Tab-separated table of C-alpha atoms and ligand atoms in Angstrom:
chain	number	residue	atom	x	y	z
A	1	UNK	CA	0.000	0.000	0.000
A	2	UNK	CA	1.153	3.527	-0.647
A	3	UNK	CA	0.093	6.955	0.566
A	4	UNK	CA	-0.746	9.858	-1.653
A	5	UNK	CA	-0.643	13.471	-0.622
A	6	UNK	CA	-4.089	14.566	0.553
A	7	UNK	CA	-3.395	18.288	0.248
A	8	UNK	CA	-1.903	19.812	-2.888
A	9	UNK	CA	-1.240	17.930	-6.109
A	10	UNK	CA	2.029	16.032	-6.468
A	11	UNK	CA	2.799	15.161	-10.112
A	12	UNK	CA	5.993	13.467	-11.273
A	13	UNK	CA	7.342	13.116	-14.819
A	14	UNK	CA	9.371	10.132	-15.939
A	15	UNK	CA	10.951	8.609	-18.994
A	16	UNK	CA	14.289	7.634	-20.488
A	17	UNK	CA	16.787	10.375	-21.373
A	18	UNK	CA	15.652	12.133	-24.542
A	19	UNK	CA	11.938	11.487	-23.969
A	20	UNK	CA	11.304	15.265	-23.948
A	21	UNK	CA	9.707	15.973	-20.579
A	22	UNK	CA	10.969	19.499	-19.952
A	23	UNK	CA	8.848	21.651	-22.289
A	24	UNK	CA	5.688	19.849	-21.234
A	25	UNK	CA	6.416	20.373	-17.546
A	26	UNK	CA	6.770	24.129	-18.185
A	27	UNK	CA	3.502	24.281	-20.166
A	28	UNK	CA	1.664	22.405	-17.452
A	29	UNK	CA	2.986	24.838	-14.830
A	30	UNK	CA	1.526	27.696	-16.932
A	31	UNK	CA	-1.816	25.920	-17.194
A	32	UNK	CA	-2.002	25.487	-13.404
A	33	UNK	CA	-0.956	29.095	-12.763
A	34	UNK	CA	-3.623	30.306	-15.176
A	35	UNK	CA	-6.150	28.571	-12.896
A	36	UNK	CA	-4.794	30.432	-9.862
A	37	UNK	CA	-2.667	27.627	-8.398
A	38	UNK	CA	0.692	28.207	-6.738
A	39	UNK	CA	3.150	25.914	-8.550
A	40	UNK	CA	6.474	24.599	-7.301
A	41	UNK	CA	8.671	23.284	-10.113
A	42	UNK	CA	11.416	20.991	-8.974
A	43	UNK	CA	13.514	17.993	-10.000
A	44	UNK	CA	15.356	14.894	-8.826
A	45	UNK	CA	18.034	14.265	-8.049
A	46	UNK	CA	18.091	17.853	-6.815
A	47	UNK	CA	15.674	20.520	-5.682
A	48	UNK	CA	17.651	21.700	-2.631
A	49	UNK	CA	21.255	22.995	-2.395
A	50	UNK	CA	22.398	19.726	-0.790
A	51	UNK	CA	20.493	17.526	-3.252
A	52	UNK	CA	21.865	19.524	-6.205
A	53	UNK	CA	25.401	18.803	-4.955
A	54	UNK	CA	24.547	15.111	-4.752
A	55	UNK	CA	23.125	15.341	-8.301
A	56	UNK	CA	26.459	16.597	-9.616
A	57	UNK	CA	28.196	13.599	-8.059
A	58	UNK	CA	25.664	11.053	-9.319
A	59	UNK	CA	25.741	12.428	-12.864
A	60	UNK	CA	29.516	12.841	-13.117
A	61	UNK	CA	31.566	10.741	-10.668
A	62	UNK	CA	32.251	7.044	-11.246
A	63	UNK	CA	30.499	4.873	-8.605
A	64	UNK	CA	28.689	1.574	-8.306
A	65	UNK	CA	24.925	1.048	-8.399
A	66	UNK	CA	24.506	0.832	-4.633
A	67	UNK	CA	26.297	4.136	-4.121
A	68	UNK	CA	24.090	5.702	-6.799
A	69	UNK	CA	20.964	4.372	-5.089
A	70	UNK	CA	22.043	5.623	-1.659
A	71	UNK	CA	22.937	9.068	-2.997
A	72	UNK	CA	19.671	9.547	-4.908
A	73	UNK	CA	17.696	8.477	-1.838
A	74	UNK	CA	19.751	10.819	0.388
A	75	UNK	CA	18.995	13.637	-2.050
A	76	UNK	CA	15.309	12.621	-2.007
A	77	UNK	CA	15.170	12.692	1.783
A	78	UNK	CA	16.473	16.274	1.853
A	79	UNK	CA	14.159	17.284	-1.001
A	80	UNK	CA	11.073	15.770	0.666
A	81	UNK	CA	11.809	17.392	3.988
A	82	UNK	CA	12.664	20.862	2.735
A	83	UNK	CA	10.593	21.297	-0.440
A	84	UNK	CA	8.034	18.610	-1.284
A	85	UNK	CA	6.248	18.038	2.031
A	86	UNK	CA	6.054	21.765	2.935
A	87	UNK	CA	4.701	22.678	-0.538
A	88	UNK	CA	2.039	19.958	-0.359
A	89	UNK	CA	1.107	21.020	3.187
A	90	UNK	CA	0.515	24.530	1.811
A	91	UNK	CA	-1.797	23.009	-0.810
A	92	UNK	CA	0.420	23.847	-3.775
A	93	UNK	CA	0.871	22.050	-7.079
A	94	UNK	CA	4.255	20.317	-6.991
A	95	UNK	CA	5.636	19.339	-10.401
A	96	UNK	CA	8.692	17.116	-10.039
A	97	UNK	CA	10.921	16.193	-12.978
A	98	UNK	CA	11.592	12.552	-11.949
A	99	UNK	CA	11.010	10.911	-8.577
A	100	UNK	CA	11.481	7.422	-7.116
A	101	UNK	CA	10.308	5.542	-10.204
A	102	UNK	CA	13.534	6.781	-11.830
A	103	UNK	CA	15.544	5.020	-9.129
A	104	UNK	CA	13.756	1.735	-9.834
A	105	UNK	CA	14.170	2.256	-13.584
A	106	UNK	CA	17.806	3.448	-13.641
A	107	UNK	CA	19.479	1.898	-10.576
A	108	UNK	CA	17.171	-1.143	-10.462
A	109	UNK	CA	16.401	-2.170	-14.030
A	110	UNK	CA	19.262	-0.274	-15.714
A	111	UNK	CA	22.160	-0.943	-13.366
A	112	UNK	CA	20.818	-4.198	-11.955
A	113	UNK	CA	20.620	-3.105	-8.315
A	114	UNK	CA	18.335	-5.272	-6.173
A	115	UNK	CA	14.651	-4.282	-6.588
A	116	UNK	CA	13.666	-5.507	-3.091
A	117	UNK	CA	16.350	-3.373	-1.476
A	118	UNK	CA	15.037	-0.356	-3.382
A	119	UNK	CA	11.562	-1.079	-1.990
A	120	UNK	CA	13.059	-1.035	1.515
A	121	UNK	CA	14.891	2.238	0.872
A	122	UNK	CA	11.656	3.698	-0.510
A	123	UNK	CA	9.903	2.812	2.760
A	124	UNK	CA	12.689	4.381	4.807
A	125	UNK	CA	12.790	7.597	2.864
A	126	UNK	CA	9.102	8.041	1.986
A	127	UNK	CA	7.473	6.008	4.766
A	128	UNK	CA	5.495	7.127	7.780
A	129	UNK	CA	8.416	8.436	9.829
A	130	UNK	CA	9.694	10.392	6.840
A	131	UNK	CA	6.255	11.992	6.544
A	132	UNK	CA	6.452	13.377	10.073
A	133	UNK	CA	4.951	10.584	12.171
A	134	UNK	CA	6.950	9.676	15.261
A	135	UNK	CA	8.035	6.289	13.924
A	136	UNK	CA	7.425	3.683	11.308
A	137	UNK	CA	8.109	2.512	7.835
A	138	UNK	CA	5.448	1.494	5.344
A	139	UNK	CA	2.987	3.445	3.201
A	140	UNK	CA	5.607	5.347	1.228
A	141	UNK	CA	4.400	8.729	-0.002
A	142	UNK	CA	3.896	8.697	-3.773
A	143	UNK	CA	2.890	11.295	-6.336
A	144	UNK	CA	-0.861	11.620	-6.998
A	145	UNK	CA	-0.056	11.240	-10.683
A	146	UNK	CA	3.021	10.045	-12.556
A	147	UNK	CA	3.237	10.817	-16.249
A	148	UNK	CA	5.538	8.399	-18.067
A	149	UNK	CA	6.833	9.710	-21.390
A	150	UNK	CA	7.279	6.420	-23.195
A	151	UNK	CA	9.470	6.449	-26.278
A	152	UNK	CA	11.447	3.719	-28.086
A	153	UNK	CA	15.061	3.806	-26.899
A	154	UNK	CA	16.292	4.091	-30.498
A	155	UNK	CA	14.263	7.300	-31.066
A	156	UNK	CA	15.469	8.771	-27.772
A	157	UNK	CA	19.072	7.979	-28.697
A	158	UNK	CA	18.660	9.798	-31.987
A	159	UNK	CA	17.258	12.865	-30.220
A	160	UNK	CA	20.131	12.831	-27.724
A	161	UNK	CA	22.811	12.527	-30.385
A	162	UNK	CA	22.485	16.240	-31.214
A	163	UNK	CA	22.457	17.246	-27.560
A	164	UNK	CA	25.184	18.623	-25.284
A	165	UNK	CA	28.017	16.609	-23.726
A	166	UNK	CA	26.400	13.447	-22.311
A	167	UNK	CA	26.468	12.693	-18.568
A	168	UNK	CA	27.051	9.215	-17.037
A	169	UNK	CA	23.537	8.096	-17.939
A	170	UNK	CA	23.110	9.754	-21.313
A	171	UNK	CA	26.293	8.066	-22.535
A	172	UNK	CA	24.938	4.557	-21.874
A	173	UNK	CA	24.272	2.172	-24.797
A	174	UNK	CA	20.816	1.526	-26.245
A	175	UNK	CA	20.386	-1.727	-24.311
A	176	UNK	CA	20.654	0.194	-21.028
A	177	UNK	CA	17.693	2.424	-21.973
A	178	UNK	CA	15.662	-0.574	-23.069
A	179	UNK	CA	16.192	-1.994	-19.579
A	180	UNK	CA	15.298	1.357	-17.990
A	181	UNK	CA	12.050	1.448	-19.994
A	182	UNK	CA	11.341	-2.079	-18.732
A	183	UNK	CA	11.783	-0.769	-15.183
A	184	UNK	CA	9.177	1.936	-15.784
A	185	UNK	CA	6.789	-0.658	-17.230
A	186	UNK	CA	7.234	-2.764	-14.077
A	187	UNK	CA	6.491	0.219	-11.821
A	188	UNK	CA	3.389	1.019	-13.880
A	189	UNK	CA	2.173	-2.572	-13.570
A	190	UNK	CA	2.576	-2.353	-9.773
A	191	UNK	CA	0.599	0.920	-9.492
A	192	UNK	CA	-1.524	1.433	-12.634
A	193	UNK	CA	-3.876	3.973	-11.034
A	194	UNK	CA	-1.067	6.407	-10.266
A	195	UNK	CA	0.569	6.117	-13.699
A	196	UNK	CA	-0.438	7.554	-17.052
A	197	UNK	CA	1.633	6.419	-20.013
A	198	UNK	CA	1.976	9.042	-22.723
A	199	UNK	CA	3.307	8.059	-26.131
A	200	UNK	CA	6.175	10.495	-26.546
A	201	UNK	CA	6.838	9.529	-30.173
A	202	UNK	CA	4.273	12.031	-31.516
A	203	UNK	CA	4.385	15.725	-32.356
A	204	UNK	CA	5.043	17.960	-29.338
A	205	UNK	CA	1.467	19.307	-29.699
A	206	UNK	CA	-0.047	15.830	-29.486
A	207	UNK	CA	2.136	14.912	-26.508
A	208	UNK	CA	1.129	18.177	-24.811
A	209	UNK	CA	-2.557	17.362	-25.345
A	210	UNK	CA	-2.127	13.910	-23.816
A	211	UNK	CA	-0.315	15.356	-20.804
A	212	UNK	CA	-3.083	17.894	-20.222
A	213	UNK	CA	-5.713	15.182	-20.608
A	214	UNK	CA	-3.984	13.019	-17.983
A	215	UNK	CA	-4.135	15.902	-15.525
A	216	UNK	CA	-7.786	16.646	-16.358
A	217	UNK	CA	-8.683	12.974	-15.924
A	218	UNK	CA	-7.461	13.258	-12.328
A	219	UNK	CA	-9.678	16.309	-11.841
A	220	UNK	CA	-6.701	18.607	-11.202
A	221	UNK	CA	-7.556	20.989	-14.063
A	222	UNK	CA	-10.927	21.813	-15.652
B	301	TYD	P1	17.393	14.412	-16.366
B	301	TYD	O1	16.228	14.378	-15.447
B	301	TYD	O2	17.218	13.778	-17.691
B	301	TYD	O3	17.844	15.911	-16.445
B	301	TYD	P2	18.463	16.666	-17.693
B	301	TYD	O4	17.286	16.878	-18.584
B	301	TYD	O5	19.016	17.892	-17.065
B	301	TYD	O6	19.515	15.747	-18.257
B	301	TYD	O7	18.722	13.782	-15.731
B	301	TYD	C1	18.781	13.151	-14.558
B	301	TYD	C2	19.486	11.832	-14.727
B	301	TYD	O8	19.540	11.183	-13.469
B	301	TYD	C3	18.782	10.895	-15.684
B	301	TYD	O9	19.734	10.315	-16.558
B	301	TYD	C4	18.231	9.812	-14.796
B	301	TYD	C5	19.117	9.839	-13.590
B	301	TYD	N1	18.434	9.443	-12.351
B	301	TYD	C6	18.769	8.247	-11.749
B	301	TYD	O10	19.630	7.514	-12.260
B	301	TYD	N2	18.149	7.869	-10.588
B	301	TYD	C7	17.201	8.640	-9.988
B	301	TYD	O11	16.651	8.263	-8.938
B	301	TYD	C8	16.851	9.882	-10.612
B	301	TYD	C9	15.823	10.764	-9.994
B	301	TYD	C10	17.494	10.242	-11.799
């Protein structure tokens, strides 16, 4: 069982590198603001000064999969405590470019780190104690909606080939991204109500329409 924020709207955006999340996140923020919502735009790993430092390490310094997993969860802990939970408590819309599903997809499915251990870390970092109760694991806090930009790895690779200098993930071979996509599919299967899968291999306009529709279907926008 998982917990979803009862105040505010917590929406995360996922997909392999090159899936094209960024412009759609910005447009969605505009759409929410136009309806009078206060929007916090943030990302993982990152979102606080400490978590942004950890991001630099994860994206650039050689390390094994367990170290990656521990660093992204450490960053997440700081981010939840200082940004996510306070924004949701104020009733804001929190748009997060990647969240824990990325850890399952990249460190779990991509790097081969143990899935069960990730579930334990998720309970530690997002469980009851992490949400402010005096003690306890279990019921990890999850976004109210996760939009998965699904795109064939070969198309994403083509898009990335014209991009800037690749980081440790972007420079991975095609097979890695196929595994990562498999990780997202597994997370979706485990929590189909939270997830909406958007086909990212369409025109930006069509993708934008699907993203907006996913948010409307949840009743977050008229
Ligand atoms: P990304 O979100 O694609 O940002 P940008 O658009 O600036 O490149 O990059 C973040 C990278 O971090 C991406 O390759 C996925 C990876 N990542 C993990 O490996 N584990 C995680 O838990 C998270 C949140 C991200």
